[in-house]
Tab-separated table of C-alpha atoms in Angstrom:
chain	number	residue	atom	x	y	z
A	1	MET	CA	19.219	25.060	53.002
A	2	SER	CA	20.755	22.475	50.756
A	3	SER	CA	17.897	20.111	51.255
A	4	ILE	CA	15.396	22.821	50.591
A	5	ALA	CA	17.158	23.643	47.266
A	6	LYS	CA	17.314	20.051	46.261
A	7	THR	CA	13.553	19.651	46.910
A	8	LYS	CA	12.788	22.711	44.848
A	9	SER	CA	14.837	21.455	41.920
A	10	VAL	CA	13.277	18.142	42.051
A	11	GLY	CA	9.775	19.600	42.003
A	12	SER	CA	10.599	21.961	39.223
A	13	SER	CA	12.201	19.165	37.200
A	14	GLY	CA	9.201	16.837	37.870
A	15	ARG	CA	6.773	19.654	36.607
A	16	LYS	CA	8.899	20.160	33.603
A	17	ASN	CA	8.741	16.331	32.879
A	18	CYS	CA	5.018	16.336	33.317
A	19	GLY	CA	4.715	19.325	30.926
A	20	GLU	CA	6.904	17.624	28.295
A	21	ILE	CA	4.973	14.323	28.478
A	22	PHE	CA	1.671	16.427	28.167
A	23	TRP	CA	2.603	18.200	25.101
A	24	ARG	CA	4.133	15.159	23.584
A	25	ILE	CA	0.946	13.199	24.109
A	26	PHE	CA	-0.966	16.247	22.798
A	27	TYR	CA	0.932	16.455	19.507
A	28	THR	CA	0.616	12.612	19.000
A	29	VAL	CA	-2.997	12.686	19.312
A	30	LEU	CA	-3.208	15.759	17.075
A	31	LEU	CA	-0.925	14.046	14.297
A	32	GLY	CA	-3.039	10.879	14.812
A	33	LEU	CA	-6.294	12.753	14.079
A	34	LEU	CA	-4.809	14.450	10.951
A	35	ALA	CA	-3.482	11.218	9.657
A	36	PHE	CA	-6.909	9.664	10.352
A	37	THR	CA	-8.647	12.342	8.258
A	38	MET	CA	-6.337	11.446	5.386
A	39	ILE	CA	-7.047	7.886	5.686
A	40	VAL	CA	-10.803	8.215	5.855
A	41	PRO	CA	-11.349	8.727	1.952
A	42	PHE	CA	-9.280	5.549	1.387
A	43	ILE	CA	-11.432	3.625	3.682
A	44	TRP	CA	-14.678	4.824	2.089
A	45	MET	CA	-13.217	3.993	-1.232
A	46	LEU	CA	-12.598	0.347	-0.128
A	47	SER	CA	-15.938	0.142	1.589
A	48	ALA	CA	-17.718	1.517	-1.504
A	49	SER	CA	-15.950	-0.903	-3.863
A	50	MET	CA	-17.599	-3.798	-2.069
A	51	LYS	CA	-21.079	-2.419	-1.980
A	52	HIS	CA	-24.095	-2.672	-4.303
A	53	GLU	CA	-24.951	0.495	-6.131
A	54	LEU	CA	-27.940	1.224	-3.866
A	55	ASP	CA	-25.831	0.749	-0.692
A	56	VAL	CA	-23.008	3.154	-1.662
A	57	THR	CA	-25.185	6.326	-1.131
A	58	LYS	CA	-26.881	5.326	2.080
A	59	ILE	CA	-26.816	7.788	4.962
A	60	PRO	CA	-25.488	7.162	7.485
A	61	ILE	CA	-22.534	5.581	5.870
A	62	GLU	CA	-22.134	1.898	6.310
A	63	TRP	CA	-18.286	1.488	6.836
A	64	ILE	CA	-18.494	-2.330	6.887
A	65	PRO	CA	-20.952	-3.666	4.263
A	66	LYS	CA	-23.611	-5.980	5.588
A	67	TYR	CA	-22.739	-8.195	2.625
A	68	PHE	CA	-19.873	-7.969	0.294
A	69	TYR	CA	-20.442	-7.286	-3.465
A	70	PRO	CA	-17.317	-8.347	-5.501
A	71	ASN	CA	-19.191	-8.034	-8.704
A	72	ASN	CA	-17.641	-4.574	-9.003
A	73	TYR	CA	-14.224	-5.916	-9.349
A	74	LEU	CA	-15.313	-8.640	-11.721
A	75	GLU	CA	-16.941	-6.019	-13.853
A	76	VAL	CA	-13.942	-3.775	-13.784
A	77	TRP	CA	-11.492	-6.747	-14.802
A	78	ASN	CA	-14.133	-8.337	-17.053
A	79	VAL	CA	-13.602	-11.670	-15.379
A	80	GLY	CA	-15.269	-14.376	-17.314
A	81	GLY	CA	-16.336	-11.881	-19.999
A	82	ASN	CA	-19.511	-11.023	-18.084
A	83	ALA	CA	-18.982	-7.118	-18.094
A	84	LYS	CA	-21.291	-4.852	-19.847
A	85	VAL	CA	-18.352	-3.026	-21.512
A	86	ASP	CA	-14.788	-4.382	-21.641
A	87	TYR	CA	-12.550	-1.524	-20.355
A	88	HIS	CA	-9.426	-3.374	-20.964
A	89	PHE	CA	-8.204	-2.644	-17.394
A	90	GLY	CA	-5.811	-5.559	-17.483
A	91	LEU	CA	-4.213	-4.241	-20.599
A	92	ALA	CA	-3.823	-0.793	-19.191
A	93	TYR	CA	-2.106	-2.428	-16.092
A	94	PHE	CA	0.215	-4.218	-18.122
A	95	ASN	CA	1.090	-1.034	-20.108
A	96	SER	CA	1.647	0.921	-16.911
A	97	LEU	CA	3.889	-1.848	-15.365
A	98	LYS	CA	6.015	-2.113	-18.598
A	99	ILE	CA	6.487	1.681	-18.861
A	100	ALA	CA	7.271	1.968	-15.112
A	101	PHE	CA	9.665	-0.891	-15.187
A	102	PHE	CA	11.819	0.608	-18.056
A	103	ASN	CA	11.777	3.939	-16.316
A	104	VAL	CA	12.785	2.783	-13.027
A	105	ILE	CA	15.811	0.821	-14.502
A	106	GLY	CA	16.781	3.588	-16.777
A	107	ALA	CA	16.358	6.376	-14.237
A	108	VAL	CA	18.458	4.664	-11.500
A	109	LEU	CA	21.123	3.842	-13.946
A	110	THR	CA	21.399	7.368	-15.617
A	111	SER	CA	20.978	9.190	-12.234
A	112	SER	CA	23.664	7.088	-10.596
A	113	LEU	CA	26.098	7.695	-13.426
A	114	ALA	CA	25.478	11.444	-13.634
A	115	GLY	CA	25.614	11.710	-9.817
A	116	TYR	CA	28.896	9.918	-9.599
A	117	ALA	CA	30.340	12.122	-12.218
A	118	PHE	CA	29.287	15.404	-10.681
A	119	ALA	CA	30.302	14.232	-7.275
A	120	LYS	CA	33.544	12.620	-7.931
A	121	LEU	CA	34.982	13.479	-11.312
A	122	LYS	CA	36.726	16.682	-11.811
A	123	PHE	CA	36.458	18.427	-15.064
A	124	LYS	CA	36.416	21.962	-16.272
A	125	GLY	CA	32.934	23.609	-15.697
A	126	ARG	CA	31.562	20.851	-13.619
A	127	ASP	CA	29.750	23.009	-11.115
A	128	VAL	CA	28.378	25.368	-13.741
A	129	VAL	CA	27.099	22.542	-15.833
A	130	PHE	CA	25.439	21.105	-12.617
A	131	LEU	CA	23.828	24.363	-11.868
A	132	LEU	CA	22.493	24.835	-15.314
A	133	TYR	CA	21.149	21.243	-15.199
A	134	LEU	CA	19.365	21.937	-11.842
A	135	SER	CA	18.078	25.154	-13.283
A	136	THR	CA	15.866	23.233	-15.704
A	137	MET	CA	13.750	22.131	-12.717
A	138	MET	CA	12.259	25.586	-12.767
A	139	ILE	CA	10.686	24.927	-16.258
A	140	PRO	CA	7.167	23.468	-15.811
A	141	SER	CA	6.788	20.239	-17.496
A	142	GLN	CA	3.713	21.457	-19.411
A	143	ILE	CA	5.872	23.830	-21.291
A	144	THR	CA	7.949	21.028	-22.715
A	145	ILE	CA	4.886	19.069	-23.971
A	146	ILE	CA	4.750	20.812	-27.435
A	147	PRO	CA	8.558	20.497	-28.138
A	148	LYS	CA	8.418	16.822	-27.227
A	149	PHE	CA	5.401	16.271	-29.345
A	150	VAL	CA	7.291	17.935	-32.431
A	151	ILE	CA	10.348	15.913	-31.864
A	152	PHE	CA	8.544	12.516	-31.444
A	153	ASP	CA	6.373	13.422	-34.389
A	154	LYS	CA	9.612	13.831	-36.557
A	155	LEU	CA	11.007	10.607	-35.170
A	156	GLY	CA	7.672	8.815	-35.799
A	157	MET	CA	7.268	7.711	-32.339
A	158	ILE	CA	3.717	9.171	-31.635
A	159	GLY	CA	1.404	6.469	-30.519
A	160	THR	CA	4.166	4.319	-28.984
A	161	HIS	CA	5.164	3.735	-25.400
A	162	ALA	CA	8.644	5.171	-26.258
A	163	THR	CA	7.218	8.730	-25.943
A	164	LEU	CA	6.695	7.911	-22.209
A	165	ILE	CA	9.867	5.719	-21.587
A	166	LEU	CA	12.721	7.896	-23.253
A	167	PRO	CA	11.940	11.004	-21.226
A	168	GLY	CA	11.211	9.166	-18.099
A	169	ILE	CA	14.748	7.530	-17.980
A	170	PHE	CA	16.406	10.989	-17.168
A	171	THR	CA	15.493	12.787	-14.079
A	172	ILE	CA	16.976	15.905	-12.504
A	173	THR	CA	15.747	15.125	-9.057
A	174	GLY	CA	17.332	11.642	-9.146
A	175	THR	CA	20.693	12.987	-10.465
A	176	PHE	CA	20.643	15.548	-7.568
A	177	LEU	CA	19.736	12.852	-5.080
A	178	MET	CA	22.519	10.431	-6.223
A	179	ARG	CA	25.092	13.283	-6.296
A	180	GLN	CA	24.350	14.275	-2.652
A	181	TYR	CA	24.725	10.708	-1.498
A	182	PHE	CA	27.973	10.251	-3.455
A	183	MET	CA	29.414	13.402	-2.025
A	184	GLN	CA	29.317	11.734	1.291
A	185	ILE	CA	31.577	8.837	0.354
A	186	PRO	CA	35.130	9.488	1.200
A	187	ASN	CA	37.425	9.949	-1.805
A	188	GLU	CA	39.990	7.651	-0.394
A	189	LEU	CA	37.895	4.566	-1.553
A	190	ARG	CA	37.942	5.935	-5.071
A	191	GLU	CA	41.709	6.584	-4.811
A	192	SER	CA	42.367	3.155	-3.463
A	193	ALA	CA	40.418	1.651	-6.345
A	194	LYS	CA	42.443	3.563	-8.915
A	195	ILE	CA	45.602	2.505	-7.258
A	196	ASP	CA	44.616	-1.146	-7.618
A	197	GLY	CA	43.960	-0.455	-11.372
A	198	ALA	CA	40.286	-0.090	-11.375
A	199	SER	CA	38.610	2.011	-14.062
A	200	GLU	CA	35.987	4.732	-13.326
A	201	PHE	CA	33.268	2.416	-14.488
A	202	CYS	CA	34.560	-0.357	-12.329
A	203	THR	CA	34.832	1.761	-9.325
A	204	TRP	CA	31.261	3.116	-9.885
A	205	TRP	CA	29.836	-0.336	-10.285
A	206	ARG	CA	31.759	-2.391	-7.593
A	207	ILE	CA	32.199	0.153	-4.989
A	208	MET	CA	29.868	3.164	-5.221
A	209	LEU	CA	26.664	1.323	-6.209
A	210	PRO	CA	26.847	-1.247	-3.361
A	211	MET	CA	27.110	1.659	-0.841
A	212	ALA	CA	24.165	3.726	-2.522
A	213	LYS	CA	21.435	1.012	-2.297
A	214	SER	CA	19.183	3.190	-0.061
A	215	SER	CA	19.338	6.163	-2.263
A	216	MET	CA	18.766	3.992	-5.339
A	217	ALA	CA	15.803	2.362	-3.629
A	218	ALA	CA	14.323	5.808	-2.737
A	219	LEU	CA	14.764	7.092	-6.298
A	220	ALA	CA	13.255	3.853	-7.697
A	221	MET	CA	10.112	4.371	-5.657
A	222	MET	CA	9.810	7.988	-6.636
A	223	VAL	CA	10.283	7.223	-10.341
A	224	PHE	CA	7.639	4.416	-10.018
A	225	LEU	CA	5.077	6.741	-8.533
A	226	TRP	CA	5.739	9.468	-11.031
A	227	THR	CA	5.184	7.112	-13.932
A	228	TRP	CA	2.338	5.242	-12.519
A	229	ASN	CA	0.467	8.505	-11.908
A	230	ASN	CA	1.608	10.251	-15.191
A	231	TYR	CA	-1.551	11.427	-16.869
A	232	LEU	CA	-0.767	14.395	-19.029
A	233	ASP	CA	1.912	12.815	-21.135
A	234	ALA	CA	-0.209	9.635	-21.727
A	235	LEU	CA	-3.027	11.692	-22.752
A	236	VAL	CA	-0.938	13.633	-25.396
A	237	PHE	CA	1.122	10.887	-26.809
A	238	LEU	CA	-1.197	7.731	-26.656
A	239	PRO	CA	-4.099	8.093	-28.848
A	240	ASN	CA	-5.000	4.338	-29.085
A	241	TRP	CA	-6.806	2.483	-26.230
A	242	ARG	CA	-4.566	-0.567	-26.714
A	243	LEU	CA	-1.761	1.764	-25.357
A	244	TYR	CA	-3.598	3.271	-22.536
A	245	THR	CA	-2.002	3.374	-19.083
A	246	ILE	CA	-3.841	3.180	-15.758
A	247	PRO	CA	-4.615	7.027	-15.510
A	248	LEU	CA	-6.170	6.992	-18.990
A	249	ALA	CA	-8.149	3.677	-18.298
A	250	LEU	CA	-9.360	5.334	-14.947
A	251	THR	CA	-10.508	8.350	-16.834
A	252	SER	CA	-12.419	6.488	-19.499
A	253	PHE	CA	-14.012	4.381	-17.140
A	254	ILE	CA	-15.262	7.263	-15.043
A	255	GLU	CA	-16.550	8.931	-18.206
A	256	GLU	CA	-18.494	5.991	-19.149
A	257	SER	CA	-19.808	5.010	-15.884
A	258	ASN	CA	-20.130	8.301	-14.108
A	259	THR	CA	-23.233	7.083	-12.048
A	260	GLN	CA	-21.864	3.671	-11.021
A	261	TYR	CA	-19.940	4.549	-7.802
A	262	GLY	CA	-19.258	0.968	-6.912
A	263	PRO	CA	-17.282	-0.007	-10.060
A	264	MET	CA	-15.564	3.312	-10.002
A	265	MET	CA	-14.271	2.763	-6.545
A	266	ALA	CA	-13.308	-0.742	-7.500
A	267	ALA	CA	-11.296	0.562	-10.384
A	268	ALA	CA	-9.615	3.183	-8.225
A	269	ALA	CA	-8.890	0.550	-5.624
A	270	SER	CA	-7.339	-1.650	-8.106
A	271	ALA	CA	-5.121	1.168	-9.449
A	272	LEU	CA	-3.698	1.621	-5.866
A	273	ILE	CA	-2.511	-1.885	-5.403
A	274	PRO	CA	0.918	-1.639	-6.928
A	275	VAL	CA	1.493	1.711	-5.397
A	276	PHE	CA	0.624	0.138	-1.910
A	277	ILE	CA	2.840	-2.808	-2.333
A	278	VAL	CA	5.813	-0.713	-3.436
A	279	PHE	CA	5.392	1.680	-0.535
A	280	VAL	CA	5.046	-1.145	2.099
A	281	ILE	CA	8.098	-2.981	0.708
A	282	GLY	CA	10.401	0.096	0.327
A	283	GLN	CA	9.159	2.388	3.156
A	284	LYS	CA	12.211	2.105	5.333
A	285	GLN	CA	14.618	2.401	2.192
A	286	PHE	CA	12.721	5.323	0.968
A	287	VAL	CA	13.046	7.316	4.185
A	288	LYS	CA	16.559	6.371	4.666
A	289	GLY	CA	17.569	7.250	1.121
A	290	LEU	CA	15.988	10.635	1.374
A	291	THR	CA	17.917	11.501	4.486
A	292	ALA	CA	21.128	9.985	3.417
A	293	GLY	CA	22.141	12.942	1.189
A	294	ALA	CA	20.896	15.689	3.687
A	295	VAL	CA	24.037	15.552	5.978
A	296	LYS	CA	26.612	16.792	3.561
A	297	GLY	CA	26.191	18.693	0.395
């Protein structure tokens, strides 16, 4: 009887393992197909960016061009001054990188300082202030456009990159992310630093920041992507083409070349290069940083 029971248990466990393997393979294939459908537009964009105008609209689609046509990129970047119209794409690239650099540095510093204060410092009304601060996330950014415009106009900043840099160095999401991470760090480390005579700033700089590298990297990536794709604020506050960022440069390029799909795709592909580089370099830190504050809150 015992041998029969063992045989039945082995058979049931084997069927269970086979069922688990089947569903695991099924879900993997399903997710792979869904991921492929999201990648297809990017593949078509890269393919079209290297085609002559007549080859872009061919049916069936030639995913790999018979011959590559790099003139689309040369026209977008005006290499050698041979483009019909200079779209100043390089200048827009520089403007976007400059704004993104200041926003990333400023947002990481302010968010880490505020997150440390809300997580470790005890002061009257701390939790109330933090909840009020988080509640501002419910306000759509479009509603604050007019007040920001009035304030910047009074300060004489309209038509400068400061209108995008100053609001960008403060982020509610970043403060929340850093606070959640600092909450996990034992208070004993901070108390030990105080016993050794370290100030709060020294404790934040020498102890807390080195331990929060993954969260800071995740925050830096998010701020970079937000800044790089910021279209509405740039449209409202930057009236001069010399100040244009990548989203505005892409829009003006599409409006003036709405039938030239090759150059349009070349411009779009060029705009994705920094985003792709940042994601590839910081992918692991991004995932690690986002999950770091999810354990304790």
